Amino acid sequence: MGSMEDLRVSACTRCPELVDSRSQIVNGAGPEDADVLFVGEGPGAQEDEEGEPFVGRSGSVLDEQLRIVGLDRDRIRITNCVRCRPPENRDPTKDELENCREYLEAEIDRLDPDVIVTLGKVPTEHLLDRSVAVTKEAGSLEDVRIEGTPRRLLICVHPAATLYDRSQEETFAAALERAAELADVDASNGSGQTRLDGF
Ligand code: URA
């Protein structure tokens, strides 16, 4: 792979179309010991310009909801399945997802998060390796092995879905509420169990 110091991919030319369409590689952002890792699909125009994930309209929706549930953006890490903007914001291809998977896996491995929150269909299907009806399954906590390590994955709709369809707002809010609970439960005693267990 290209070099990956501090989880940053600084040079990569695996996907010819993305090399042409990107203006820069957009790496994950946030603390490397965050309890929660959010995974999006890939950078959009704003992200490509600024070099940071979720800084456009979807990012505003996400930031607002993070604030509401008390999971501030500076406490979480956020990354994407592919780090380069696809042309015309098309979905990343299977090959592109596979090309970038190693970087995502290295990030998950280093972070060792309590929970991974997948934002939308692409990251959810990519990490669960099955087809997913995201709207129906949002809020569901799944057990999945990533590179042989068991991980907890919380399915969430993409923040942009709430912009197209207001009825998704509640689904989005409820999933983030759940993410905040999972992070706080683990922060309180490290075992993933609530303090009331055993009563
Ligand atoms: N949508 C995504 O999936 N990722 C981003 O970084 C921005 C918008």
PDB file of C-alpha atoms and ligand atoms in Angstrom:
ATOM      1  CA  MET A   1       0.000   0.000   0.000  1.00  0.00           C
ATOM      2  CA  GLY A   2       0.962   3.640  -0.065  1.00  0.00           C
ATOM      3  CA  SER A   3       2.601   4.734   3.186  1.00  0.00           C
ATOM      4  CA  MET A   4       0.187   4.970   6.110  1.00  0.00           C
ATOM      5  CA  GLU A   5       1.824   6.839   8.953  1.00  0.00           C
ATOM      6  CA  ASP A   6      -0.678   7.954  11.589  1.00  0.00           C
ATOM      7  CA  LEU A   7      -3.385   6.193   9.579  1.00  0.00           C
ATOM      8  CA  ARG A   8      -2.973   8.664   6.751  1.00  0.00           C
ATOM      9  CA  VAL A   9      -2.693   7.365   3.227  1.00  0.00           C
ATOM     10  CA  SER A  10      -0.347   9.829   1.598  1.00  0.00           C
ATOM     11  CA  ALA A  11       0.025   8.316  -1.851  1.00  0.00           C
ATOM     12  CA  CYS A  12      -2.096   5.730  -3.604  1.00  0.00           C
ATOM     13  CA  THR A  13      -2.767   5.101  -7.279  1.00  0.00           C
ATOM     14  CA  ARG A  14      -4.724   1.850  -7.120  1.00  0.00           C
ATOM     15  CA  CYS A  15      -7.933   3.215  -8.689  1.00  0.00           C
ATOM     16  CA  PRO A  16      -7.212   4.973 -12.010  1.00  0.00           C
ATOM     17  CA  GLU A  17     -10.624   6.689 -12.265  1.00  0.00           C
ATOM     18  CA  LEU A  18     -10.437   7.974  -8.712  1.00  0.00           C
ATOM     19  CA  VAL A  19      -6.905   9.240  -9.189  1.00  0.00           C
ATOM     20  CA  ASP A  20      -8.309  11.298 -12.076  1.00  0.00           C
ATOM     21  CA  SER A  21     -11.362  12.548 -10.223  1.00  0.00           C
ATOM     22  CA  ARG A  22      -9.859  13.383  -6.825  1.00  0.00           C
ATOM     23  CA  SER A  23      -8.053  16.575  -5.927  1.00  0.00           C
ATOM     24  CA  GLN A  24      -6.641  14.933  -2.812  1.00  0.00           C
ATOM     25  CA  ILE A  25      -6.903  11.826  -0.646  1.00  0.00           C
ATOM     26  CA  VAL A  26      -9.412  12.315   2.176  1.00  0.00           C
ATOM     27  CA  ASN A  27      -8.244  10.469   5.279  1.00  0.00           C
ATOM     28  CA  GLY A  28     -10.145   9.672   8.460  1.00  0.00           C
ATOM     29  CA  ALA A  29     -10.366  12.381  11.121  1.00  0.00           C
ATOM     30  CA  GLY A  30     -10.630  12.350  14.902  1.00  0.00           C
ATOM     31  CA  PRO A  31      -8.783  10.796  17.835  1.00  0.00           C
ATOM     32  CA  GLU A  32      -7.047   7.448  17.295  1.00  0.00           C
ATOM     33  CA  ASP A  33      -8.448   6.182  20.594  1.00  0.00           C
ATOM     34  CA  ALA A  34     -12.075   7.145  19.904  1.00  0.00           C
ATOM     35  CA  ASP A  35     -14.736   4.714  21.217  1.00  0.00           C
ATOM     36  CA  VAL A  36     -16.925   5.187  18.167  1.00  0.00           C
ATOM     37  CA  LEU A  37     -15.885   4.985  14.520  1.00  0.00           C
ATOM     38  CA  PHE A  38     -18.292   6.294  11.879  1.00  0.00           C
ATOM     39  CA  VAL A  39     -17.811   4.942   8.369  1.00  0.00           C
ATOM     40  CA  GLY A  40     -19.255   6.733   5.333  1.00  0.00           C
ATOM     41  CA  GLU A  41     -19.155   5.875   1.672  1.00  0.00           C
ATOM     42  CA  GLY A  42     -16.637   8.223   0.127  1.00  0.00           C
ATOM     43  CA  PRO A  43     -15.779  11.892  -0.111  1.00  0.00           C
ATOM     44  CA  GLY A  44     -18.107  14.319  -1.890  1.00  0.00           C
ATOM     45  CA  ALA A  45     -17.176  17.624  -3.513  1.00  0.00           C
ATOM     46  CA  GLN A  46     -16.691  19.566  -0.289  1.00  0.00           C
ATOM     47  CA  GLU A  47     -14.674  16.793   1.336  1.00  0.00           C
ATOM     48  CA  ASP A  48     -12.481  16.525  -1.760  1.00  0.00           C
ATOM     49  CA  GLU A  49     -11.833  20.253  -1.598  1.00  0.00           C
ATOM     50  CA  GLU A  50     -11.119  20.437   2.138  1.00  0.00           C
ATOM     51  CA  GLY A  51      -9.448  17.060   2.615  1.00  0.00           C
ATOM     52  CA  GLU A  52     -11.741  16.088   5.547  1.00  0.00           C
ATOM     53  CA  PRO A  53     -14.604  13.613   5.721  1.00  0.00           C
ATOM     54  CA  PHE A  54     -18.172  14.855   6.280  1.00  0.00           C
ATOM     55  CA  VAL A  55     -17.629  18.599   6.044  1.00  0.00           C
ATOM     56  CA  GLY A  56     -20.438  19.301   3.521  1.00  0.00           C
ATOM     57  CA  ARG A  57     -24.225  19.174   3.973  1.00  0.00           C
ATOM     58  CA  SER A  58     -24.212  15.574   5.225  1.00  0.00           C
ATOM     59  CA  GLY A  59     -21.558  16.600   7.725  1.00  0.00           C
ATOM     60  CA  SER A  60     -23.778  19.378   9.087  1.00  0.00           C
ATOM     61  CA  VAL A  61     -26.632  16.912   9.589  1.00  0.00           C
ATOM     62  CA  LEU A  62     -24.272  14.516  11.329  1.00  0.00           C
ATOM     63  CA  ASP A  63     -22.659  17.190  13.532  1.00  0.00           C
ATOM     64  CA  GLU A  64     -26.025  18.487  14.673  1.00  0.00           C
ATOM     65  CA  GLN A  65     -27.242  15.037  15.680  1.00  0.00           C
ATOM     66  CA  LEU A  66     -23.941  14.167  17.359  1.00  0.00           C
ATOM     67  CA  ARG A  67     -24.328  17.304  19.453  1.00  0.00           C
ATOM     68  CA  ILE A  68     -27.894  16.367  20.400  1.00  0.00           C
ATOM     69  CA  VAL A  69     -26.903  12.907  21.633  1.00  0.00           C
ATOM     70  CA  GLY A  70     -23.828  14.252  23.434  1.00  0.00           C
ATOM     71  CA  LEU A  71     -21.257  12.561  21.221  1.00  0.00           C
ATOM     72  CA  ASP A  72     -19.329  15.583  20.088  1.00  0.00           C
ATOM     73  CA  ARG A  73     -17.457  15.405  16.825  1.00  0.00           C
ATOM     74  CA  ASP A  74     -14.082  15.819  18.546  1.00  0.00           C
ATOM     75  CA  ARG A  75     -14.713  12.609  20.550  1.00  0.00           C
ATOM     76  CA  ILE A  76     -15.448  10.385  17.580  1.00  0.00           C
ATOM     77  CA  ARG A  77     -13.471   9.224  14.573  1.00  0.00           C
ATOM     78  CA  ILE A  78     -14.906   9.381  11.122  1.00  0.00           C
ATOM     79  CA  THR A  79     -13.700   7.814   7.915  1.00  0.00           C
ATOM     80  CA  ASN A  80     -14.910   6.483   4.562  1.00  0.00           C
ATOM     81  CA  CYS A  81     -14.905   3.194   2.628  1.00  0.00           C
ATOM     82  CA  VAL A  82     -12.988   4.908  -0.170  1.00  0.00           C
ATOM     83  CA  ARG A  83     -10.732   7.894   0.383  1.00  0.00           C
ATOM     84  CA  CYS A  84     -10.951   9.482  -3.049  1.00  0.00           C
ATOM     85  CA  ARG A  85     -13.955  11.234  -4.555  1.00  0.00           C
ATOM     86  CA  PRO A  86     -15.656   9.166  -7.259  1.00  0.00           C
ATOM     87  CA  PRO A  87     -16.503  11.033 -10.472  1.00  0.00           C
ATOM     88  CA  GLU A  88     -19.936  12.702 -10.358  1.00  0.00           C
ATOM     89  CA  ASN A  89     -20.402  11.262  -6.875  1.00  0.00           C
ATOM     90  CA  ARG A  90     -21.196   7.823  -8.253  1.00  0.00           C
ATOM     91  CA  ASP A  91     -21.017   4.892  -5.855  1.00  0.00           C
ATOM     92  CA  PRO A  92     -17.580   3.337  -5.525  1.00  0.00           C
ATOM     93  CA  THR A  93     -17.202   0.143  -7.576  1.00  0.00           C
ATOM     94  CA  LYS A  94     -16.500  -3.256  -6.031  1.00  0.00           C
ATOM     95  CA  ASP A  95     -12.883  -3.012  -7.153  1.00  0.00           C
ATOM     96  CA  GLU A  96     -12.463   0.446  -5.657  1.00  0.00           C
ATOM     97  CA  LEU A  97     -13.953  -0.720  -2.368  1.00  0.00           C
ATOM     98  CA  GLU A  98     -11.582  -3.671  -2.326  1.00  0.00           C
ATOM     99  CA  ASN A  99      -8.585  -1.498  -3.231  1.00  0.00           C
ATOM    100  CA  CYS A 100      -9.271   0.762  -0.254  1.00  0.00           C
ATOM    101  CA  ARG A 101     -10.282  -1.954   2.203  1.00  0.00           C
ATOM    102  CA  GLU A 102      -6.793  -2.437   3.561  1.00  0.00           C
ATOM    103  CA  TYR A 103      -6.655   1.190   4.730  1.00  0.00           C
ATOM    104  CA  LEU A 104     -10.046   0.922   6.411  1.00  0.00           C
ATOM    105  CA  GLU A 105      -9.091  -2.331   8.113  1.00  0.00           C
ATOM    106  CA  ALA A 106      -5.833  -0.810   9.374  1.00  0.00           C
ATOM    107  CA  GLU A 107      -7.807   2.093  10.806  1.00  0.00           C
ATOM    108  CA  ILE A 108     -10.308  -0.208  12.546  1.00  0.00           C
ATOM    109  CA  ASP A 109      -7.476  -2.322  13.882  1.00  0.00           C
ATOM    110  CA  ARG A 110      -5.559   0.649  15.302  1.00  0.00           C
ATOM    111  CA  LEU A 111      -8.654   2.275  16.811  1.00  0.00           C
ATOM    112  CA  ASP A 112     -10.183  -0.892  18.252  1.00  0.00           C
ATOM    113  CA  PRO A 113     -13.500   0.972  18.697  1.00  0.00           C
ATOM    114  CA  ASP A 114     -16.355  -0.148  20.980  1.00  0.00           C
ATOM    115  CA  VAL A 115     -18.705   0.261  18.069  1.00  0.00           C
ATOM    116  CA  ILE A 116     -18.497   0.946  14.338  1.00  0.00           C
ATOM    117  CA  VAL A 117     -21.432   2.964  12.969  1.00  0.00           C
ATOM    118  CA  THR A 118     -22.001   2.507   9.244  1.00  0.00           C
ATOM    119  CA  LEU A 119     -23.644   5.473   7.536  1.00  0.00           C
ATOM    120  CA  GLY A 120     -25.781   4.174   4.682  1.00  0.00           C
ATOM    121  CA  LYS A 121     -25.968   1.200   2.376  1.00  0.00           C
ATOM    122  CA  VAL A 122     -22.468   1.167   0.895  1.00  0.00           C
ATOM    123  CA  PRO A 123     -20.437   0.965   4.142  1.00  0.00           C
ATOM    124  CA  THR A 124     -22.991  -1.349   5.770  1.00  0.00           C
ATOM    125  CA  GLU A 125     -22.949  -3.867   2.920  1.00  0.00           C
ATOM    126  CA  HIS A 126     -19.188  -3.526   2.548  1.00  0.00           C
ATOM    127  CA  LEU A 127     -18.445  -4.398   6.177  1.00  0.00           C
ATOM    128  CA  LEU A 128     -21.221  -6.954   6.700  1.00  0.00           C
ATOM    129  CA  ASP A 129     -20.601  -8.533   3.292  1.00  0.00           C
ATOM    130  CA  ARG A 130     -24.297  -9.066   2.590  1.00  0.00           C
ATOM    131  CA  SER A 131     -27.109  -7.076   1.074  1.00  0.00           C
ATOM    132  CA  VAL A 132     -28.831  -4.821   3.587  1.00  0.00           C
ATOM    133  CA  ALA A 133     -32.110  -2.887   3.578  1.00  0.00           C
ATOM    134  CA  VAL A 134     -30.617  -0.038   5.585  1.00  0.00           C
ATOM    135  CA  THR A 135     -33.854   1.805   6.319  1.00  0.00           C
ATOM    136  CA  LYS A 136     -35.396  -1.342   7.777  1.00  0.00           C
ATOM    137  CA  GLU A 137     -32.299  -2.479   9.642  1.00  0.00           C
ATOM    138  CA  ALA A 138     -31.128   0.898  10.986  1.00  0.00           C
ATOM    139  CA  GLY A 139     -30.498   0.725  14.727  1.00  0.00           C
ATOM    140  CA  SER A 140     -29.621  -2.962  14.602  1.00  0.00           C
ATOM    141  CA  LEU A 141     -26.394  -3.972  16.320  1.00  0.00           C
ATOM    142  CA  GLU A 142     -24.554  -6.712  14.442  1.00  0.00           C
ATOM    143  CA  ASP A 143     -21.618  -8.918  15.328  1.00  0.00           C
ATOM    144  CA  VAL A 144     -19.116  -9.156  12.521  1.00  0.00           C
ATOM    145  CA  ARG A 145     -15.567 -10.373  12.118  1.00  0.00           C
ATOM    146  CA  ILE A 146     -13.238  -7.901  10.459  1.00  0.00           C
ATOM    147  CA  GLU A 147      -9.832  -9.343   9.698  1.00  0.00           C
ATOM    148  CA  GLY A 148     -10.642 -12.141  12.132  1.00  0.00           C
ATOM    149  CA  THR A 149     -11.454  -9.828  15.056  1.00  0.00           C
ATOM    150  CA  PRO A 150     -15.032  -9.722  16.378  1.00  0.00           C
ATOM    151  CA  ARG A 151     -16.517  -6.227  16.085  1.00  0.00           C
ATOM    152  CA  ARG A 152     -19.833  -4.588  16.946  1.00  0.00           C
ATOM    153  CA  LEU A 153     -21.424  -2.744  14.081  1.00  0.00           C
ATOM    154  CA  LEU A 154     -24.421  -0.456  14.361  1.00  0.00           C
ATOM    155  CA  ILE A 155     -26.375   0.050  11.150  1.00  0.00           C
ATOM    156  CA  CYS A 156     -27.402   3.650  10.453  1.00  0.00           C
ATOM    157  CA  VAL A 157     -28.945   5.484   7.513  1.00  0.00           C
ATOM    158  CA  HIS A 158     -26.752   8.001   5.708  1.00  0.00           C
ATOM    159  CA  PRO A 159     -27.229  11.545   7.047  1.00  0.00           C
ATOM    160  CA  ALA A 160     -28.075  12.716   3.501  1.00  0.00           C
ATOM    161  CA  ALA A 161     -31.124  10.406   3.570  1.00  0.00           C
ATOM    162  CA  THR A 162     -32.728  12.775   6.077  1.00  0.00           C
ATOM    163  CA  LEU A 163     -32.390  15.601   3.537  1.00  0.00           C
ATOM    164  CA  TYR A 164     -34.284  13.693   0.842  1.00  0.00           C
ATOM    165  CA  ASP A 165     -36.819  12.075   3.123  1.00  0.00           C
ATOM    166  CA  ARG A 166     -37.878  13.725   6.389  1.00  0.00           C
ATOM    167  CA  SER A 167     -39.251  10.459   7.723  1.00  0.00           C
ATOM    168  CA  GLN A 168     -35.651   9.249   7.959  1.00  0.00           C
ATOM    169  CA  GLU A 169     -34.813  11.880  10.561  1.00  0.00           C
ATOM    170  CA  GLU A 170     -36.191   9.815  13.410  1.00  0.00           C
ATOM    171  CA  THR A 171     -34.439   6.668  12.234  1.00  0.00           C
ATOM    172  CA  PHE A 172     -31.173   8.576  12.035  1.00  0.00           C
ATOM    173  CA  ALA A 173     -31.646  10.191  15.451  1.00  0.00           C
ATOM    174  CA  ALA A 174     -32.543   6.875  17.112  1.00  0.00           C
ATOM    175  CA  ALA A 175     -29.455   5.134  15.701  1.00  0.00           C
ATOM    176  CA  LEU A 176     -27.152   7.902  16.940  1.00  0.00           C
ATOM    177  CA  GLU A 177     -28.851   7.803  20.330  1.00  0.00           C
ATOM    178  CA  ARG A 178     -27.981   4.092  20.444  1.00  0.00           C
ATOM    179  CA  ALA A 179     -24.360   4.792  19.439  1.00  0.00           C
ATOM    180  CA  ALA A 180     -24.026   7.303  22.277  1.00  0.00           C
ATOM    181  CA  GLU A 181     -25.456   4.780  24.760  1.00  0.00           C
ATOM    182  CA  LEU A 182     -23.043   2.088  23.610  1.00  0.00           C
ATOM    183  CA  ALA A 183     -20.070   4.445  23.930  1.00  0.00           C
ATOM    184  CA  ASP A 184     -21.147   5.616  27.392  1.00  0.00           C
ATOM    185  CA  VAL A 185     -21.922   2.149  28.730  1.00  0.00           C
ATOM    186  CA  ASP A 186     -18.443   1.050  27.795  1.00  0.00           C
ATOM    187  CA  ALA A 187     -16.883   4.213  29.170  1.00  0.00           C
ATOM    188  CA  SER A 188     -18.601   3.631  32.536  1.00  0.00           C
ATOM    189  CA  ASN A 189     -17.215   0.194  33.295  1.00  0.00           C
ATOM    190  CA  GLY A 190     -15.365  -1.086  30.283  1.00  0.00           C
ATOM    191  CA  SER A 191     -17.270  -4.373  30.163  1.00  0.00           C
ATOM    192  CA  GLY A 192     -20.131  -3.432  27.866  1.00  0.00           C
ATOM    193  CA  GLN A 193     -22.628  -4.137  30.655  1.00  0.00           C
ATOM    194  CA  THR A 194     -24.651  -1.562  32.497  1.00  0.00           C
ATOM    195  CA  ARG A 195     -23.990  -1.026  36.161  1.00  0.00           C
ATOM    196  CA  LEU A 196     -27.461  -2.340  36.964  1.00  0.00           C
ATOM    197  CA  ASP A 197     -26.599  -5.801  35.645  1.00  0.00           C
ATOM    198  CA  GLY A 198     -26.770  -8.292  38.479  1.00  0.00           C
ATOM    199  CA  PHE A 199     -29.555  -6.537  40.352  1.00  0.00           C
TER     200      PHE A 199
HETATM  201  N1  URA B   1     -20.829  11.311   2.360  1.00  0.00           N
HETATM  202  C1  URA B   1     -20.013  10.301   2.704  1.00  0.00           C
HETATM  203  O1  URA B   1     -20.379   9.142   2.647  1.00  0.00           O
HETATM  204  N2  URA B   1     -18.785  10.615   3.136  1.00  0.00           N
HETATM  205  C2  URA B   1     -18.335  11.862   3.251  1.00  0.00           C
HETATM  206  O2  URA B   1     -17.200  12.065   3.674  1.00  0.00           O
HETATM  207  C3  URA B   1     -19.219  12.898   2.881  1.00  0.00           C
HETATM  208  C4  URA B   1     -20.449  12.613   2.444  1.00  0.00           C
END
